[in-house]
CSV table of C-alpha atoms and ligand atoms in Angstrom, one decimal:
chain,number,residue,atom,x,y,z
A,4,UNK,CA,41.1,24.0,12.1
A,5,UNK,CA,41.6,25.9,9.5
A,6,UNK,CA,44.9,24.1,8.8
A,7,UNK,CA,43.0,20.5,9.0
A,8,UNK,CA,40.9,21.6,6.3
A,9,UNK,CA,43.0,22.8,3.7
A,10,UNK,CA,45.4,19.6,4.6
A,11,UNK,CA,41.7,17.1,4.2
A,12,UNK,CA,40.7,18.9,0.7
A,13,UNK,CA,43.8,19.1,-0.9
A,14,UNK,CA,44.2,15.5,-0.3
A,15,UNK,CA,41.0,14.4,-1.3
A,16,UNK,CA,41.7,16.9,-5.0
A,17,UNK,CA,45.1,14.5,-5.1
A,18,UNK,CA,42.7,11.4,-5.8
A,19,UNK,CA,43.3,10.2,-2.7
A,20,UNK,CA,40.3,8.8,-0.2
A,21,UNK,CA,40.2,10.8,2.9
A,22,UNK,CA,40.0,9.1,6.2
A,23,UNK,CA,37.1,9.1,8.1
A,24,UNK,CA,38.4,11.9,10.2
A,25,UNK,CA,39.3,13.7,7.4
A,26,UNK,CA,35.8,13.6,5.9
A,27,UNK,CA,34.4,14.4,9.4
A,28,UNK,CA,37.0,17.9,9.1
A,29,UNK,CA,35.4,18.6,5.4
A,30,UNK,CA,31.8,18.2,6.7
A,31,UNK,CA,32.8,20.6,9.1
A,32,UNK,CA,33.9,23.4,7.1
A,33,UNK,CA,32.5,26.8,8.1
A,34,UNK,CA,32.7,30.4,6.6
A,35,UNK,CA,35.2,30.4,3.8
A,36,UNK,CA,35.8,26.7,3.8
A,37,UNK,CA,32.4,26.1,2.7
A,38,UNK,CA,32.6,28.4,-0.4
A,39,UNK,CA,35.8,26.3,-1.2
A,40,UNK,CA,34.7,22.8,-0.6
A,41,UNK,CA,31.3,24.1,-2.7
A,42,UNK,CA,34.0,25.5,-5.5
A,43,UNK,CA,36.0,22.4,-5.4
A,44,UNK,CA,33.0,20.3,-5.8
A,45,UNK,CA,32.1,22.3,-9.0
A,46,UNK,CA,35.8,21.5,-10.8
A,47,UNK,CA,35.7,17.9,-9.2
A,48,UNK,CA,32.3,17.6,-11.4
A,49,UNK,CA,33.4,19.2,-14.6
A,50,UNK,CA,36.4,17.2,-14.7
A,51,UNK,CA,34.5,13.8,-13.6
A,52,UNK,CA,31.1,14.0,-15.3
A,53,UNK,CA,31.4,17.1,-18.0
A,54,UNK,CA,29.5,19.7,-18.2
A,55,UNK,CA,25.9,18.1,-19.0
A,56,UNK,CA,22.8,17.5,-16.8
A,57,UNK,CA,21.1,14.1,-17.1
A,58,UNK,CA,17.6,14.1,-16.9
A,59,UNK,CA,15.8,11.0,-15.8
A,60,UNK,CA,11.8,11.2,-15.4
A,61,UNK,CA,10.2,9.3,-12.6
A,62,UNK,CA,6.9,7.6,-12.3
A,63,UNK,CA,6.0,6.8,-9.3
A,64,UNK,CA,3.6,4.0,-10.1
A,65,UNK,CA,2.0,3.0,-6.7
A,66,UNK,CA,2.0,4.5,-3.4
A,67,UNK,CA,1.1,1.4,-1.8
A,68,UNK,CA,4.1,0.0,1.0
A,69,UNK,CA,4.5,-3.0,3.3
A,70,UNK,CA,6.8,-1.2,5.0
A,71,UNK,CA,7.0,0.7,8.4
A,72,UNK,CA,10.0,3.2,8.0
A,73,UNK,CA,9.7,6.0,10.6
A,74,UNK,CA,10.4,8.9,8.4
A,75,UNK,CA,8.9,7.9,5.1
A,76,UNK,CA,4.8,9.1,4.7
A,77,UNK,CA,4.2,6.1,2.2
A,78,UNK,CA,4.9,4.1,5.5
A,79,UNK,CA,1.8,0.9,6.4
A,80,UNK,CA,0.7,2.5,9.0
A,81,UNK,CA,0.2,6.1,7.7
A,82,UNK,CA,-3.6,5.7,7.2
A,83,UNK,CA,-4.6,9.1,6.4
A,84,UNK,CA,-2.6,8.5,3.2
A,85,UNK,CA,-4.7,8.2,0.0
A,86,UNK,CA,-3.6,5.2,-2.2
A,87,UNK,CA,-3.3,4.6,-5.9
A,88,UNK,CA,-2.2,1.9,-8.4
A,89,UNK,CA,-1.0,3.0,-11.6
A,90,UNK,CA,-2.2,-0.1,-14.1
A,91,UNK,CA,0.0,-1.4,-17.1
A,92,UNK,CA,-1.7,0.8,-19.4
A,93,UNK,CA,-1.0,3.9,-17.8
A,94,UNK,CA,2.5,3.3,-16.8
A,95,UNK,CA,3.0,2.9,-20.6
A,96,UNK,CA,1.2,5.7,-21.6
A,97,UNK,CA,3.2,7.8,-19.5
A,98,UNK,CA,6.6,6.5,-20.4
A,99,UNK,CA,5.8,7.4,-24.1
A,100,UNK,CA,4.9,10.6,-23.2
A,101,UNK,CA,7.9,11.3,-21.4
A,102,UNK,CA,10.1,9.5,-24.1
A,103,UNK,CA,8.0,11.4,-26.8
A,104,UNK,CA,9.4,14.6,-24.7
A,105,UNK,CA,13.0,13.9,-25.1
A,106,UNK,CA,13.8,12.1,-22.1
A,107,UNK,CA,16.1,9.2,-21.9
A,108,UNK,CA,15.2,7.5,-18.8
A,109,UNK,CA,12.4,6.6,-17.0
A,110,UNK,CA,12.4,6.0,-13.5
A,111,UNK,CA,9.8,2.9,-12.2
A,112,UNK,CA,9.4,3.9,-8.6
A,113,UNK,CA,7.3,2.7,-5.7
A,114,UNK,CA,6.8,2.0,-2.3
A,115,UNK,CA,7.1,-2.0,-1.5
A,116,UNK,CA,4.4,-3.2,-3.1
A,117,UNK,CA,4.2,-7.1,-3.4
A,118,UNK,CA,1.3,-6.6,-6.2
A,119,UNK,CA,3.5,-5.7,-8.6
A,120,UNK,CA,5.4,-9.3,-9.0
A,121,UNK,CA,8.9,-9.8,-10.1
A,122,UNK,CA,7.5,-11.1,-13.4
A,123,UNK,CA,4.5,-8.3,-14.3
A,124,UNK,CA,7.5,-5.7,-13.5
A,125,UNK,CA,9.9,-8.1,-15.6
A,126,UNK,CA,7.5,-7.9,-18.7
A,127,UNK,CA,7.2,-3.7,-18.2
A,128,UNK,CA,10.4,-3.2,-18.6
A,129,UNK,CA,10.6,-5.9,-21.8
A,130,UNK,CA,7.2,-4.1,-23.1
A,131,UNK,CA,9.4,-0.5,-22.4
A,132,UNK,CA,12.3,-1.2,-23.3
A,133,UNK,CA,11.0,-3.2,-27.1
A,134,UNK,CA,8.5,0.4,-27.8
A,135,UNK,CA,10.9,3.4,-26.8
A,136,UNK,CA,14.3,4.4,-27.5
A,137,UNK,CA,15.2,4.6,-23.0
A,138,UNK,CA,17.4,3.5,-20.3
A,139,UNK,CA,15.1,2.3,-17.2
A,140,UNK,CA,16.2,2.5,-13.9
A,141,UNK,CA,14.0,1.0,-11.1
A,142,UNK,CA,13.6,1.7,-7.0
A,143,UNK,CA,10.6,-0.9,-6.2
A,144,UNK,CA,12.4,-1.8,-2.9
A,145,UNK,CA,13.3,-4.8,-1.3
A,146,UNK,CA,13.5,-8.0,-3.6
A,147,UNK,CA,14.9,-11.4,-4.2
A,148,UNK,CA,18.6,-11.6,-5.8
A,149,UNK,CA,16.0,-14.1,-8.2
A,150,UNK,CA,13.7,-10.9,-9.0
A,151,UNK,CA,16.6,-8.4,-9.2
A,152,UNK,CA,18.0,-10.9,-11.8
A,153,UNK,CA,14.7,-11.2,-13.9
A,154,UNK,CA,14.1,-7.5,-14.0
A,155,UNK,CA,18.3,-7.6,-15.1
A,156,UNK,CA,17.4,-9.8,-17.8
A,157,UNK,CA,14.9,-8.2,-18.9
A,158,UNK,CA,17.1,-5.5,-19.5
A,159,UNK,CA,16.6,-2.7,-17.1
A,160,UNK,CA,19.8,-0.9,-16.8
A,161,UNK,CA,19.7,0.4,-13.2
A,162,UNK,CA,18.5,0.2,-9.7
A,163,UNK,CA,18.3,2.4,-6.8
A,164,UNK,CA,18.2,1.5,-3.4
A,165,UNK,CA,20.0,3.7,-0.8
A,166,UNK,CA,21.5,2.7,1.9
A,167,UNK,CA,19.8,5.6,4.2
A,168,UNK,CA,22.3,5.7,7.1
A,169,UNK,CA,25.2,3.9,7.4
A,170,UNK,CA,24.7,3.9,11.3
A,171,UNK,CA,23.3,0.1,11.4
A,172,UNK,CA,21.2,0.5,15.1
A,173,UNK,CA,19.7,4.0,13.4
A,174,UNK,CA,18.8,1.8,10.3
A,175,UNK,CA,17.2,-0.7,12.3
A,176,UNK,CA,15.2,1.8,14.8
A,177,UNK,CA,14.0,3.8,11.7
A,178,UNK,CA,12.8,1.0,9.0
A,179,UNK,CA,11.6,-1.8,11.5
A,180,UNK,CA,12.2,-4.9,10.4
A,181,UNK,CA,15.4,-4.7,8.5
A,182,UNK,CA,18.9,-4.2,8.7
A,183,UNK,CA,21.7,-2.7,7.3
A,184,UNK,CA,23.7,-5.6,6.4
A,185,UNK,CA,20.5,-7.1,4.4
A,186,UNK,CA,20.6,-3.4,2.5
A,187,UNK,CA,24.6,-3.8,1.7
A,188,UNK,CA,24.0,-7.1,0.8
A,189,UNK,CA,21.3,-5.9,-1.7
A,190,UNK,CA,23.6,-3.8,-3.0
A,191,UNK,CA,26.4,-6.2,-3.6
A,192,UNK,CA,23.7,-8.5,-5.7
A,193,UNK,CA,23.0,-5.5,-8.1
A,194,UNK,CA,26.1,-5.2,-8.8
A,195,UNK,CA,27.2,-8.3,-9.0
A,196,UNK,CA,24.2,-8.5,-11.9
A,197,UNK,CA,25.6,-6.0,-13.7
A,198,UNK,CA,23.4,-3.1,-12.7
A,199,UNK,CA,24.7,0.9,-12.5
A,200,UNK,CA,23.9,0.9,-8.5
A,201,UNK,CA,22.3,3.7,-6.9
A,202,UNK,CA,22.6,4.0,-3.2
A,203,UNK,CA,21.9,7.2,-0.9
A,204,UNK,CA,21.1,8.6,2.0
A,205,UNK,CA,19.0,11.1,4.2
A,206,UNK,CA,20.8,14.3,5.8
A,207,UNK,CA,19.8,15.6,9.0
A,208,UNK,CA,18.3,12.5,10.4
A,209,UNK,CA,17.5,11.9,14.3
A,210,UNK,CA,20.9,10.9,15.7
A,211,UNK,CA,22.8,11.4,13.3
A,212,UNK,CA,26.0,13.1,13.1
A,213,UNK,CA,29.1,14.5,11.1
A,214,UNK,CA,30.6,10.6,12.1
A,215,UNK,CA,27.9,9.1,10.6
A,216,UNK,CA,27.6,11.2,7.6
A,217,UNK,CA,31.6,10.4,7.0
A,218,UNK,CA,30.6,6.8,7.2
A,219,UNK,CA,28.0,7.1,4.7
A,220,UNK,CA,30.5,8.7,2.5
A,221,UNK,CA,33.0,5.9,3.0
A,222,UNK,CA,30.3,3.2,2.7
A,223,UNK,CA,29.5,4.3,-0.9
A,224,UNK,CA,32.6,4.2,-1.9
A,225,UNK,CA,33.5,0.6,-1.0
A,226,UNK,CA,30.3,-0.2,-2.7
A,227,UNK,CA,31.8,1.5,-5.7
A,228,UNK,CA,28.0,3.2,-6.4
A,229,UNK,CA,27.5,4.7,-10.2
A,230,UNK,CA,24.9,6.9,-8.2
A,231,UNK,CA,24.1,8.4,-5.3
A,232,UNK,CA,20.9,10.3,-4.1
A,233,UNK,CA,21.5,12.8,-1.1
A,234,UNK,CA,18.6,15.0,0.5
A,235,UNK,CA,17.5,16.1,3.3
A,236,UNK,CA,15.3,14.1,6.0
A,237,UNK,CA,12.0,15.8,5.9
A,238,UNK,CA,9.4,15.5,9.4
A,239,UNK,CA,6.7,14.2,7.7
A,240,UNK,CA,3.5,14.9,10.0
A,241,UNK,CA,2.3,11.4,9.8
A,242,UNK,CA,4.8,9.8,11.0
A,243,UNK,CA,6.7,9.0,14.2
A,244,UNK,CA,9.3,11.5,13.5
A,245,UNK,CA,6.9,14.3,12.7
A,246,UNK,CA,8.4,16.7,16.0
A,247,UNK,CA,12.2,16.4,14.6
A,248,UNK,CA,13.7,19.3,13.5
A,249,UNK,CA,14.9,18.3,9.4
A,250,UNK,CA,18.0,18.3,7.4
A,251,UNK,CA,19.3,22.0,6.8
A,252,UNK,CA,20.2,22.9,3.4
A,253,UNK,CA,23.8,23.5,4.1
A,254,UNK,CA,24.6,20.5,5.9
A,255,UNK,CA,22.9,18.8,2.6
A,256,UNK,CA,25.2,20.5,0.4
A,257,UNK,CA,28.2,19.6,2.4
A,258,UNK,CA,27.3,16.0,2.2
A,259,UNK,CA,27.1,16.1,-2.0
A,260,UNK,CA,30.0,18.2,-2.3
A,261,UNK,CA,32.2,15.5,0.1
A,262,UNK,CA,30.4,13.2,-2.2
A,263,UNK,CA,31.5,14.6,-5.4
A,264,UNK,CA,35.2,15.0,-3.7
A,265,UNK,CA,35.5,10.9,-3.6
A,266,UNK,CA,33.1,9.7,-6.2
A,267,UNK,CA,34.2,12.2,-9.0
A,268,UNK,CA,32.4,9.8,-11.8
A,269,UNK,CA,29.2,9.3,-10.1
A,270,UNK,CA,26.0,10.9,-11.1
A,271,UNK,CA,24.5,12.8,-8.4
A,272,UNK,CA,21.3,14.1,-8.2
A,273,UNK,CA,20.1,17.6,-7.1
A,274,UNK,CA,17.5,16.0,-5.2
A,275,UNK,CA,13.7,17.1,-5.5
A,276,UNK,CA,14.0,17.0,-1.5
A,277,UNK,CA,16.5,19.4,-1.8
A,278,UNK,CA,14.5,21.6,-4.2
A,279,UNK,CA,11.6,20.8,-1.8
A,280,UNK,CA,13.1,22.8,1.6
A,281,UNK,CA,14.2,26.2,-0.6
A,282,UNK,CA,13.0,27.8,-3.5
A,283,UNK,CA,16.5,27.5,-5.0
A,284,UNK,CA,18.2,24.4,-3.4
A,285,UNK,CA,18.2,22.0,-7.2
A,286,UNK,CA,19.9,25.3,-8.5
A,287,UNK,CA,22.6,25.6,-5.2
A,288,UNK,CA,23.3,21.2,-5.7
A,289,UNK,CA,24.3,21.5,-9.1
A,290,UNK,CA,27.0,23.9,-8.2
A,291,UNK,CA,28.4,21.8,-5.6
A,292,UNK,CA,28.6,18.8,-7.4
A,293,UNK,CA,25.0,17.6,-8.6
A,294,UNK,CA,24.8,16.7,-12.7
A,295,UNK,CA,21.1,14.9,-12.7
A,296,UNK,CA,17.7,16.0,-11.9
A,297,UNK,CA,14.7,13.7,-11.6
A,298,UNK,CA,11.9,15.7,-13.2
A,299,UNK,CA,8.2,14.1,-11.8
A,300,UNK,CA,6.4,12.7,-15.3
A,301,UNK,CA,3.6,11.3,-12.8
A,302,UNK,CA,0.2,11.5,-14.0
A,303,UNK,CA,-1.3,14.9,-12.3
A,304,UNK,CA,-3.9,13.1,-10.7
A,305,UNK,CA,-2.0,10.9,-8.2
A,306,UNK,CA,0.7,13.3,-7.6
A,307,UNK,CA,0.1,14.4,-4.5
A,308,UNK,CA,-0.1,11.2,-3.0
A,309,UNK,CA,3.1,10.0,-3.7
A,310,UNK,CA,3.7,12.1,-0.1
A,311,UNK,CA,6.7,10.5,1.1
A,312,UNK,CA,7.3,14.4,2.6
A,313,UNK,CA,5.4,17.2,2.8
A,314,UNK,CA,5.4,20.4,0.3
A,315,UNK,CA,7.8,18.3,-1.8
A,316,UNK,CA,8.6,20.2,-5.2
A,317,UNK,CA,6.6,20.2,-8.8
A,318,UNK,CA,3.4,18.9,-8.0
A,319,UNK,CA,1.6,21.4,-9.8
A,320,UNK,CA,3.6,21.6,-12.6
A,321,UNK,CA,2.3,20.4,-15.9
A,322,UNK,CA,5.4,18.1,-17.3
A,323,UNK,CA,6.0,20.2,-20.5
A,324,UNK,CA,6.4,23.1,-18.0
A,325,UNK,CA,9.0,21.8,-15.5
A,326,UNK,CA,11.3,20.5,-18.4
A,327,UNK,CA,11.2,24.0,-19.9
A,328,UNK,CA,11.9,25.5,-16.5
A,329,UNK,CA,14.8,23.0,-16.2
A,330,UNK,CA,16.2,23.4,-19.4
A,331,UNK,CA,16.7,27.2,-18.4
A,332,UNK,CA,17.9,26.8,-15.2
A,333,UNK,CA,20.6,24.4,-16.7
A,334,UNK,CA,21.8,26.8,-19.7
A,335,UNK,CA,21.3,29.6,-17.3
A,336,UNK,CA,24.1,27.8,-15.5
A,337,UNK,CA,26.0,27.4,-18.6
A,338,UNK,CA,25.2,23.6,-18.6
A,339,UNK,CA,24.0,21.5,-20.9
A,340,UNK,CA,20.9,19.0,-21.3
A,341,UNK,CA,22.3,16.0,-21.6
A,342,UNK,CA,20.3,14.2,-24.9
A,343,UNK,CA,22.2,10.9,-24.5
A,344,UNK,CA,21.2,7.8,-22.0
A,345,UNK,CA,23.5,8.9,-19.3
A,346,UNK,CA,25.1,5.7,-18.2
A,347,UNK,CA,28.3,5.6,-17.0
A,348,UNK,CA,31.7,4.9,-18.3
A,349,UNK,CA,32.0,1.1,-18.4
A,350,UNK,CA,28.3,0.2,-18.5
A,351,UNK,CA,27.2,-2.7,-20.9
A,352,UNK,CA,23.5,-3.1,-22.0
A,353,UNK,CA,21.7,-6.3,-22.1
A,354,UNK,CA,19.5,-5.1,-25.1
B,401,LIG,N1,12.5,13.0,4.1
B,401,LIG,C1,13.3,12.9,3.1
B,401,LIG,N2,13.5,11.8,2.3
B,401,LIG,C2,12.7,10.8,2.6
B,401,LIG,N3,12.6,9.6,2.0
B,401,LIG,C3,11.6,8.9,2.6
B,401,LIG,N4,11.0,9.7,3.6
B,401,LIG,C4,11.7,10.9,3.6
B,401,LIG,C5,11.6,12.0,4.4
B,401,LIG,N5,10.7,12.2,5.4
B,401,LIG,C6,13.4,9.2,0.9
B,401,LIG,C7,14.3,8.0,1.4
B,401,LIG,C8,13.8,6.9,0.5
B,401,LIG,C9,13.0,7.5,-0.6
B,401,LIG,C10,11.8,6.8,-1.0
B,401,LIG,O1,12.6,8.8,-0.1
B,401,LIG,O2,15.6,8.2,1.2
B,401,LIG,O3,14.8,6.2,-0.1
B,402,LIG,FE1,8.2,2.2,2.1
B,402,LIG,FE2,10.5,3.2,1.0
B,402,LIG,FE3,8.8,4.7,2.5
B,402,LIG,FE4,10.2,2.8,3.7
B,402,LIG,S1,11.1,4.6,2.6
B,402,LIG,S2,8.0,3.2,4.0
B,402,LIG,S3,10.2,1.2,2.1
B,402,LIG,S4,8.4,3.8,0.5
């Protein structure tokens, strides 16, 4: 075993891609191994991404979904869920106040929700992006190649939209309705269009396995993602999946180290999920090969409803406060706060 693992890292150190088994051997890694695929994960991201932390702020701007995904709290039928709606005027007001706190990208997130129309998001971002000196990403779910290509042109600069298991029956049994193919194909469109891609996935889920986490792994890097967002699955109680056990925080880190091995440019987050099943897990990812965090710059008010898990991370925290508690975790680290827009190497900007 031991053997198998040293053999799977330092191929993967040599630039190579691992095999699937090989990945399968690294996810594997127990006692000492882990401390070294951890260590290696660090030098793989100081050597790929530098020594900075990006910090993109997220709004998420309506809690409202047409979806049904088993794991997810924001899911249709989840009625005990309080909704909100940020309007125009607030998400504006709260991008300047994130901008006007030194933060170079803003994050437009929400559940699938058709009110929001290709061309009222399209004319955000134009509204954003004419006012404040930011790179927006958005995650608004499911759209038409025509949509992805008017928010494009309108000049937002990436999207996320993760994959969530590369196992394509466990995709369909947990977000009814859709398929995995549809969700690569999605992919392929945004970059096609020119977008930095984010893809992702859950850790821990129902069924899932070291060979399906090695697949996820693979699938990521075929799609040549600029990001990739890893955290554990979460039982939310409100949903079918409320009685499964979640994703540890080891078998998290694993999965973001392995991650780092073969996408040694990507920007990784240290997900707020991972911050949201131990006091310390944003600090633990960014030592095994996380360099962004997402700080919430959500109005206080509708923060708690944006419960796509429970106890998730920051949602007490006044926004001025959590960027001062990041900025010291990161120097404590002796990292820096990134004060640039973060894209990646061969990124070019519409505007
Ligand atoms: N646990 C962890 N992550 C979740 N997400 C949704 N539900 C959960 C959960 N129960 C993540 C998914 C999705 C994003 C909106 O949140 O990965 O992409
Ligand atoms: Fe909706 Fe996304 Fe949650 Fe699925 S994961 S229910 S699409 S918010």
């Amino acid at each position: 075993m031991r053997a198998k693992f040293m053999d799977a890292l330092y191929h993967t150190l040599c630039s190579q891609l691992p095999s699937h088994k090989q990945i399968v051997t690294l996810l594997e890694a127990e006692g000492e191994e882990v401390k070294e695929l951890f260590d290696a994960a660090d030098r793989v991201r100081a050597s790929g991404v530098g020594n900075e932390v990006h910090l993109r702020g997220i709004i998420e701007f309506s809690n409202y979904c047409i979806k049904n995904c088993c794991y997810c709290g924001l899911r249709k039928s989840n009625k005990q869920l309080t909704r909100y709606r940020l309007t125009k005027h607030e998400i504006l007001e709260t991008a300047e106040k994130a901008s006007s706190m030194g933060l170079k990208t803003i994050v437009l997130q929400s559940g699938e929700d058709p009110y929001y129309t290709g061309e009222v998001l399209a004319e955000m971002v134009i509204k954003l992006k004419s006012r404040l000196d930011i790179a927006i990403t958005l995650s608004v779910g499911d759209r038409t190649r025509g949509e992805y290509q008017l928010f494009r042109e309108a000049g937002t600069d990436r999207y996320l939209i993760k994959h969530e298991t590369s196992n394509p029956s466990l995709f369909s049994r947990l977000r009814p309705g859709t398929n995995l193919q549809d969700r690569v194909e999605r992919l392929t469109w945004l970059n096609e269009l020119g977008y930095q891609v984010g893809s992702g996935c859950m850790v821990g889920l129902p069924g899932q396995g070291p060979d399906t986490l090695a697949g996820d792994i693979l699938l990521m890097h075929r799609l040549g993602v600029e990001m990739a967002g890893i955290g554990p699955f979460i039982p939310h109680p409100h949903t079918p999946l409320s009685s499964y056990p979640g994703g540890g925080l080891e078998e998290t880190m694993k999965v973001l180290a392995v991650t780092r091995l073969v996408l040694p440019q990507a920007h990784l987050p240290a997900t707020t999920a991972v911050g949201s099943i131990h006091s310390d897990g944003r600090k633990l990812a960014l030592c095994c090969g996380a360099n962004v965090i997402m700080p919430n710059v959500t109005p206080m008010k509708y923060r708690p409803h944006y419960q796509i898990y429970p106890n998730k991370a920051c949602l007490t925290d006044d926004t001025g406060d959590i960027l001062d508690h990041l900025s010291l975790l990161i120097t404590s680290l002796g990292r820096k706060v990134a004060t640039d827009h973060g894209h990646s190497p061969n990124y070019k900007s519409l505007n």
